[in-house]
């Protein structure tokens, strides 16, 4: 495709299809936050009126966040984001019963869990990583086989950031409980997109992040089931009932509260319809392409599509030049693009895995966004494929 055909970003409004990376702050969230940078600036730990005002704002935000996930207010700990919450949850769970030295997790977790698991392993914790099937669904037999009385904690993500695949966390939590282990879930991609009711499950610890649900960056939540003692990651003051030291980021927490309240009212079925149209139209127009991830259990806004023989980074670069923001799970190392650990775990053939991109829709995605991608992506992929691939016509679907 020629540069002229792609046009410049300034010609049209950009199309943002990278909601799983981050989302814009909702205008109502921003409005709610602003006074807490100026007029209402007190420290919630202070005993005077200004402090009490800030403390009241925290309480209101806590109630809103608790309502989003079916928790009680005392079970909510505010953190700096998903990564901190995950670290605090897993470390806390490992300290709950020093006799248990095993962490069970999955092969497709986000770096927040993966990197921590690697570090803990180097420090003597036994880590069992449960594989997934070709669809991205968790291998439930392997999961059961990984559980025994040595397991301190199971950490399994609710929904995958690359493919959108949803794990049956309520069922997994029950199985963990049956061997006396604690259960943590990284719900960073699930919160605000799927209904969460922790009270109806055996989940002990749950993490999510504000910036994935139109809240501010630097805000996050750790849900801790009542009765479970948390060891704070950093030593310091008694904020968050001694569960997270450091003066609270009041403006961000206020924003997170409002974002949670708005997210609780959102219905993503329209977005799912747009995602489905996007996939159907791309599959009809692009040969040798496939949708990755368990179609039956997938986030409504996420599509991971692989184009055999096309280089994902080059596809993204051209999409970017056409004003379309998307992502890939591929990581550049030593000059070559390596398929992500998620696609490797799913045993996606290399030629597809290297050409896999993720399109994740914002909750206010427009029909025109989809039409724009459908208008430019087939030509971009065709232009990047080796000549023999370009002549293929039948779409390939491995995981239909
Ligand atoms: N877990 C998952 C599944 C994610 O997608 C992300 C962010 O991409 C994180 C954890 C990390 O969250 P945060 O950016 O708030 O630290």
Coordinates of C-alpha atoms and ligand atoms in Angstrom, one line a residue:
X1 CA 0.0 0.0 0.0
X2 CA 1.4 3.4 -0.9
X3 CA 2.0 6.1 1.6
X4 CA -0.5 8.3 -0.1
X5 CA -3.2 5.6 0.2
X6 CA -2.6 5.3 3.9
X7 CA -2.9 9.1 4.3
X8 CA -1.8 10.9 7.4
X9 CA -3.2 10.7 10.9
X10 CA -4.2 14.4 10.7
X11 CA -6.6 13.5 7.9
X12 CA -9.1 11.8 10.2
X13 CA -9.7 11.1 13.9
X14 CA -7.4 8.4 15.2
X15 CA -8.9 5.0 15.8
X16 CA -7.8 3.6 19.2
X17 CA -8.0 -0.2 19.3
X18 CA -5.7 -0.8 22.3
X19 CA -8.0 -0.6 25.2
X20 CA -6.3 -3.6 26.9
X21 CA -3.2 -1.4 27.2
X22 CA -4.9 1.5 28.7
X23 CA -8.1 3.6 28.4
X24 CA -8.7 7.4 28.5
X25 CA -10.0 8.8 31.7
X26 CA -13.7 9.3 31.6
X27 CA -14.6 13.0 31.7
X28 CA -16.8 12.4 34.8
X29 CA -13.8 10.8 36.5
X30 CA -11.6 13.7 35.7
X31 CA -14.1 16.2 37.0
X32 CA -14.5 14.3 40.2
X33 CA -10.7 14.2 40.7
X34 CA -9.9 17.8 40.1
X35 CA -10.9 19.3 43.5
X36 CA -8.6 16.8 45.2
X37 CA -5.6 18.4 43.6
X38 CA -6.5 21.9 44.9
X39 CA -9.3 22.8 47.3
X40 CA -9.6 19.4 49.0
X41 CA -5.9 18.6 49.6
X42 CA -5.9 17.2 53.1
X43 CA -4.0 14.1 54.2
X44 CA -6.6 11.4 55.2
X45 CA -4.6 10.6 58.3
X46 CA -4.8 14.2 59.6
X47 CA -7.3 14.8 62.4
X48 CA -8.5 18.2 61.3
X49 CA -11.3 19.1 59.0
X50 CA -9.2 19.0 55.8
X51 CA -8.0 15.5 56.7
X52 CA -11.5 14.4 57.5
X53 CA -12.7 15.6 54.1
X54 CA -10.1 13.6 52.3
X55 CA -10.8 10.6 54.5
X56 CA -14.5 10.8 53.6
X57 CA -13.6 10.8 49.9
X58 CA -11.6 7.6 50.4
X59 CA -14.6 6.0 52.2
X60 CA -16.9 6.9 49.3
X61 CA -14.5 5.6 46.7
X62 CA -14.0 2.4 48.7
X63 CA -17.8 1.8 48.7
X64 CA -18.0 2.3 45.0
X65 CA -15.1 -0.1 44.2
X66 CA -16.4 -2.7 46.6
X67 CA -19.8 -2.6 44.8
X68 CA -18.1 -3.2 41.4
X69 CA -16.8 -6.6 42.6
X70 CA -19.4 -7.6 45.2
X71 CA -17.0 -7.1 48.1
X72 CA -17.4 -5.3 51.4
X73 CA -15.6 -2.0 52.0
X74 CA -13.2 -3.5 54.6
X75 CA -12.0 -6.0 51.9
X76 CA -10.7 -3.2 49.6
X77 CA -7.1 -2.0 49.7
X78 CA -6.0 0.8 47.4
X79 CA -2.7 0.4 45.7
X80 CA -0.7 2.0 42.9
X81 CA -2.0 -0.3 40.2
X82 CA -2.4 -3.9 39.0
X83 CA 1.2 -4.8 39.3
X84 CA 1.6 -3.8 42.9
X85 CA -1.7 -5.5 43.8
X86 CA -0.5 -8.8 42.2
X87 CA 2.8 -8.6 44.0
X88 CA 1.2 -7.9 47.4
X89 CA -1.4 -10.6 46.9
X90 CA 1.0 -13.4 46.0
X91 CA 3.6 -12.5 48.6
X92 CA 0.9 -12.2 51.3
X93 CA -0.5 -15.6 50.4
X94 CA 2.9 -17.2 50.5
X95 CA 3.5 -15.9 54.0
X96 CA 0.1 -17.2 55.3
X97 CA 1.3 -20.7 56.0
X98 CA 5.1 -21.1 56.0
X99 CA 4.9 -24.9 55.7
X100 CA 3.4 -24.5 52.2
X101 CA 6.1 -23.6 49.6
X102 CA 4.4 -24.0 46.3
X103 CA 2.9 -21.4 43.9
X104 CA 0.6 -22.7 41.2
X105 CA 0.1 -20.4 38.3
X106 CA -0.5 -20.6 34.6
X107 CA 1.7 -20.4 31.5
X108 CA -0.1 -17.4 30.1
X109 CA -0.1 -14.8 33.0
X110 CA 0.8 -11.2 32.5
X111 CA 4.4 -10.2 33.4
X112 CA 3.2 -8.9 36.8
X113 CA 2.7 -12.5 37.8
X114 CA 5.3 -14.2 35.6
X115 CA 8.2 -12.1 36.7
X116 CA 7.3 -12.4 40.3
X117 CA 7.0 -16.2 40.0
X118 CA 10.4 -16.3 38.4
X119 CA 11.9 -14.3 41.2
X120 CA 10.2 -16.4 43.9
X121 CA 11.4 -19.5 42.2
X122 CA 15.0 -18.3 42.3
X123 CA 14.4 -17.7 46.0
X124 CA 13.3 -21.3 46.7
X125 CA 9.6 -21.3 46.1
X126 CA 8.4 -24.2 43.9
X127 CA 6.4 -22.8 41.0
X128 CA 4.1 -25.0 39.0
X129 CA 2.9 -23.4 35.7
X130 CA -0.3 -25.0 34.3
X131 CA -0.4 -25.2 30.5
X132 CA -3.2 -24.2 28.2
X133 CA -4.8 -25.9 25.3
X134 CA -4.6 -24.7 21.7
X135 CA -7.7 -22.6 22.2
X136 CA -6.1 -20.8 25.1
X137 CA -8.4 -22.5 27.6
X138 CA -6.7 -23.8 30.7
X139 CA -5.8 -27.5 30.8
X140 CA -8.1 -28.4 33.7
X141 CA -6.6 -31.9 34.2
X142 CA -3.1 -30.4 34.5
X143 CA -4.5 -27.8 36.9
X144 CA -5.9 -30.5 39.2
X145 CA -2.7 -32.5 39.0
X146 CA -0.8 -29.4 40.2
X147 CA -2.8 -29.1 43.4
X148 CA -1.8 -30.8 46.6
X149 CA -1.3 -30.0 50.3
X150 CA 2.0 -28.2 49.6
X151 CA 0.4 -25.5 47.6
X152 CA 0.3 -22.1 49.4
X153 CA -1.4 -20.1 46.7
X154 CA -2.9 -20.5 43.2
X155 CA -2.7 -17.4 41.0
X156 CA -4.7 -17.6 37.7
X157 CA -5.8 -14.7 35.7
X158 CA -9.5 -14.0 35.1
X159 CA -9.1 -12.9 31.5
X160 CA -6.0 -12.9 29.3
X161 CA -4.7 -9.5 28.1
X162 CA -3.6 -10.8 24.7
X163 CA -6.4 -13.1 23.6
X164 CA -9.2 -12.2 25.9
X165 CA -9.6 -15.8 26.9
X166 CA -11.5 -16.2 30.2
X167 CA -10.5 -18.8 32.8
X168 CA -13.2 -20.3 35.0
X169 CA -11.8 -18.7 38.1
X170 CA -14.8 -19.6 40.4
X171 CA -14.2 -23.2 39.6
X172 CA -10.5 -23.0 40.0
X173 CA -10.9 -21.2 43.4
X174 CA -13.0 -24.1 44.6
X175 CA -10.4 -26.6 43.6
X176 CA -7.7 -24.6 45.3
X177 CA -9.7 -24.3 48.5
X178 CA -10.2 -28.1 48.5
X179 CA -6.5 -28.6 49.1
X180 CA -6.3 -25.7 51.6
X181 CA -4.6 -23.3 49.3
X182 CA -5.4 -19.6 48.9
X183 CA -6.6 -18.4 45.5
X184 CA -5.6 -15.2 43.8
X185 CA -6.8 -13.9 40.5
X186 CA -5.3 -11.1 38.3
X187 CA -8.6 -9.5 37.2
X188 CA -6.9 -6.5 35.6
X189 CA -8.6 -7.2 32.2
X190 CA -11.8 -8.6 33.7
X191 CA -12.8 -5.7 36.0
X192 CA -15.2 -3.4 34.2
X193 CA -15.7 -5.8 31.3
X194 CA -17.1 -8.9 33.1
X195 CA -19.5 -9.2 36.0
X196 CA -17.5 -9.9 39.2
X197 CA -19.1 -11.0 42.4
X198 CA -16.3 -12.2 44.8
X199 CA -18.8 -13.0 47.6
X200 CA -20.3 -15.7 45.4
X201 CA -16.9 -17.4 44.9
X202 CA -14.0 -18.8 47.0
X203 CA -11.6 -16.2 45.7
X204 CA -9.4 -14.9 48.5
X205 CA -7.4 -12.2 46.7
X206 CA -8.1 -10.3 43.5
X207 CA -6.2 -7.5 41.8
X208 CA -7.3 -4.9 39.3
X209 CA -6.2 -1.5 38.0
X210 CA -7.9 1.8 37.5
X211 CA -6.4 2.8 34.1
X212 CA -8.0 -0.2 32.3
X213 CA -11.5 0.9 33.1
X214 CA -11.3 4.7 32.3
X215 CA -9.8 5.6 35.7
X216 CA -6.5 7.2 36.3
X217 CA -3.1 5.5 35.9
X218 CA -1.4 4.8 39.2
X219 CA -4.5 3.6 40.9
X220 CA -5.3 0.0 41.7
X221 CA -7.2 -2.4 44.0
X222 CA -6.3 -5.4 46.0
X223 CA -9.3 -7.3 47.3
X224 CA -8.5 -9.3 50.4
X225 CA -11.2 -11.7 51.7
X226 CA -12.2 -10.7 55.2
X227 CA -10.1 -12.4 57.9
X228 CA -7.0 -12.8 55.7
X229 CA -4.0 -11.0 57.1
X230 CA -2.0 -8.9 54.6
X231 CA 1.7 -8.2 54.9
X232 CA 2.3 -4.9 53.3
X233 CA 4.9 -4.8 50.5
X234 CA 6.6 -1.8 52.0
X235 CA 7.0 -0.9 55.6
X236 CA 5.7 2.4 56.8
X237 CA 2.6 4.0 58.2
X238 CA -0.7 2.4 59.1
X239 CA -2.7 3.5 56.1
X240 CA -5.2 1.2 54.6
X241 CA -5.6 -0.5 58.0
X242 CA -1.9 -1.4 58.0
X243 CA -2.2 -3.2 54.7
X244 CA -0.6 -0.6 52.4
X245 CA 1.8 2.0 53.8
X246 CA 2.2 5.5 52.4
X247 CA -0.1 8.5 52.1
X248 CA -3.0 7.6 49.9
X249 CA -3.1 9.0 46.3
X250 CA -6.5 10.7 47.1
X251 CA -7.2 12.2 43.6
X252 CA -6.5 8.9 41.9
X253 CA -8.6 6.9 44.4
X254 CA -11.5 9.3 44.0
X255 CA -11.2 8.9 40.2
X256 CA -11.0 5.1 40.5
X257 CA -14.2 5.1 42.6
X258 CA -16.1 7.0 40.0
X259 CA -14.7 4.9 37.2
X260 CA -15.8 1.8 39.1
X261 CA -19.3 3.1 39.5
X262 CA -19.6 4.0 35.8
X263 CA -18.1 0.6 34.8
X264 CA -20.6 -1.2 36.9
X265 CA -23.4 0.3 34.7
X266 CA -21.8 -0.5 31.4
X267 CA -23.1 -3.1 29.1
X268 CA -20.5 -4.3 26.5
X269 CA -22.9 -6.3 24.3
X270 CA -22.8 -3.5 21.7
X271 CA -19.0 -3.6 21.8
X272 CA -19.0 -7.4 21.4
X273 CA -21.2 -6.9 18.3
X274 CA -18.6 -4.6 16.8
X275 CA -15.8 -6.9 17.7
X276 CA -17.6 -9.8 16.0
X277 CA -18.3 -7.8 12.9
X278 CA -14.6 -6.8 12.8
X279 CA -13.5 -10.4 13.0
X280 CA -16.1 -11.6 10.5
X281 CA -15.2 -8.9 7.9
X282 CA -11.4 -9.4 8.3
X283 CA -11.7 -13.2 8.1
X284 CA -13.7 -12.8 4.9
X285 CA -11.2 -10.4 3.3
X286 CA -7.8 -11.8 4.5
X287 CA -6.7 -15.2 3.5
X288 CA -4.6 -17.4 5.8
X289 CA -5.8 -15.6 8.9
X290 CA -7.2 -16.9 12.1
X291 CA -8.7 -15.7 15.3
X292 CA -6.8 -16.9 18.4
X293 CA -8.3 -17.6 21.8
X294 CA -11.3 -19.5 23.1
X295 CA -14.2 -18.0 21.3
X296 CA -16.7 -19.4 23.7
X297 CA -15.2 -17.7 26.7
X298 CA -13.6 -14.5 25.7
X299 CA -13.7 -10.8 26.7
X300 CA -16.3 -9.0 24.6
X301 CA -13.8 -6.3 23.4
X302 CA -10.8 -8.3 22.5
X303 CA -9.6 -9.9 19.3
X304 CA -6.3 -11.5 18.7
X305 CA -5.9 -12.1 14.9
X306 CA -3.0 -13.8 13.3
X307 CA -1.9 -13.4 9.7
X308 CA 0.3 -16.1 8.4
X309 CA 3.5 -14.8 6.8
X310 CA 3.0 -11.2 7.9
X311 CA 5.3 -9.6 10.5
X312 CA 3.1 -8.2 13.3
X313 CA 5.4 -5.3 14.1
X314 CA 5.3 -4.2 10.4
X315 CA 1.5 -4.5 10.4
X316 CA 1.3 -2.4 13.6
X317 CA 3.6 0.2 12.1
X318 CA 1.5 0.6 9.0
X319 CA -1.7 0.7 11.0
X320 CA -0.2 3.4 13.2
X321 CA 0.7 5.4 10.1
X322 CA -3.0 5.0 9.0
X323 CA -4.0 6.4 12.4
X324 CA -5.0 3.1 14.0
X325 CA -3.5 2.1 17.3
X326 CA -3.3 -1.7 18.0
X327 CA -0.9 -4.0 19.7
X328 CA 0.9 -7.3 19.4
X329 CA 2.0 -9.8 21.9
X330 CA 5.3 -10.2 20.1
X331 CA 8.4 -9.1 21.9
X332 CA 11.5 -7.8 20.1
X333 CA 14.6 -9.5 21.3
X334 CA 18.1 -9.3 19.7
X335 CA 16.6 -7.8 16.5
X336 CA 14.1 -10.6 15.8
X337 CA 10.4 -10.6 16.7
X338 CA 9.6 -13.5 19.0
X339 CA 6.0 -14.7 19.5
X340 CA 4.6 -14.0 22.9
X341 CA 4.7 -16.5 25.7
X342 CA 0.9 -16.7 25.4
X343 CA 0.9 -17.7 21.8
X344 CA 3.8 -20.1 22.4
X345 CA 1.8 -21.7 25.3
X346 CA -1.1 -22.2 22.9
X347 CA 1.3 -23.8 20.4
X348 CA 0.2 -21.4 17.6
X349 CA 2.3 -22.2 14.6
X350 CA 5.2 -19.8 14.2
X351 CA 4.2 -18.4 10.9
X352 CA 0.9 -17.3 12.5
X353 CA 2.3 -16.3 15.9
X354 CA 4.8 -13.9 14.3
X355 CA 1.9 -12.2 12.5
X356 CA -0.5 -11.9 15.5
X357 CA -2.0 -8.6 16.5
X358 CA -4.4 -7.6 19.2
X359 CA -7.3 -5.3 18.5
X360 CA -9.1 -4.3 21.8
X361 CA -12.0 -2.0 21.6
X362 CA -12.9 0.8 24.0
X363 CA -16.4 0.7 25.5
X364 CA -17.4 3.7 23.3
X365 CA -15.9 2.2 20.1
X366 CA -17.7 3.3 17.0
X367 CA -19.0 1.5 14.0
X368 CA -16.7 3.8 11.9
X369 CA -13.7 2.5 13.8
X370 CA -14.4 -1.0 12.6
X371 CA -15.1 0.1 9.0
X372 CA -11.8 2.0 8.9
X373 CA -9.8 -1.1 10.0
X374 CA -11.7 -3.3 7.6
X375 CA -10.9 -0.7 4.8
X376 CA -7.1 -0.7 5.4
X377 CA -5.9 -3.9 7.1
X378 CA -6.5 -6.3 4.3
X379 CA -4.3 -4.3 2.0
X380 CA -1.6 -3.8 4.7
X381 CA -1.4 -7.5 5.3
X382 CA -1.3 -8.3 1.6
X383 CA 1.5 -5.8 1.1
X384 CA 3.6 -7.4 3.8
X385 CA 3.3 -11.0 2.8
X386 CA 5.7 -12.9 0.6
X387 CA 4.3 -13.1 -3.0
X388 CA 3.3 -16.8 -2.7
X389 CA 1.0 -16.1 0.3
X390 CA -0.7 -13.2 -1.4
X391 CA -2.3 -15.5 -4.0
X392 CA -4.0 -17.8 -1.4
X393 CA -7.7 -17.3 -1.1
X394 CA -9.3 -19.6 1.4
X395 CA -9.2 -18.3 5.0
X396 CA -7.7 -20.7 7.5
X397 CA -9.3 -21.2 10.8
X398 CA -7.6 -23.4 13.3
X399 CA -9.7 -22.6 16.3
X400 CA -13.1 -21.7 14.8
Ligands
LIG1 N1 -2.3 -7.9 34.7 C1 -2.8 -7.8 33.4 C2 -3.6 -9.0 32.9 C3 -2.6 -6.7 32.6 O1 -3.2 -6.6 31.4 C4 -1.9 -5.6 33.2 C5 -1.6 -4.4 32.4 O2 -1.5 -4.5 31.2 C6 -1.4 -5.7 34.5 C7 -1.6 -6.9 35.2 C8 -0.6 -4.6 35.1 O3 -1.4 -3.6 35.6 P1 -0.8 -2.1 35.9 O4 -0.5 -1.5 34.6 O5 -2.0 -1.4 36.6 O6 0.3 -2.3 36.8

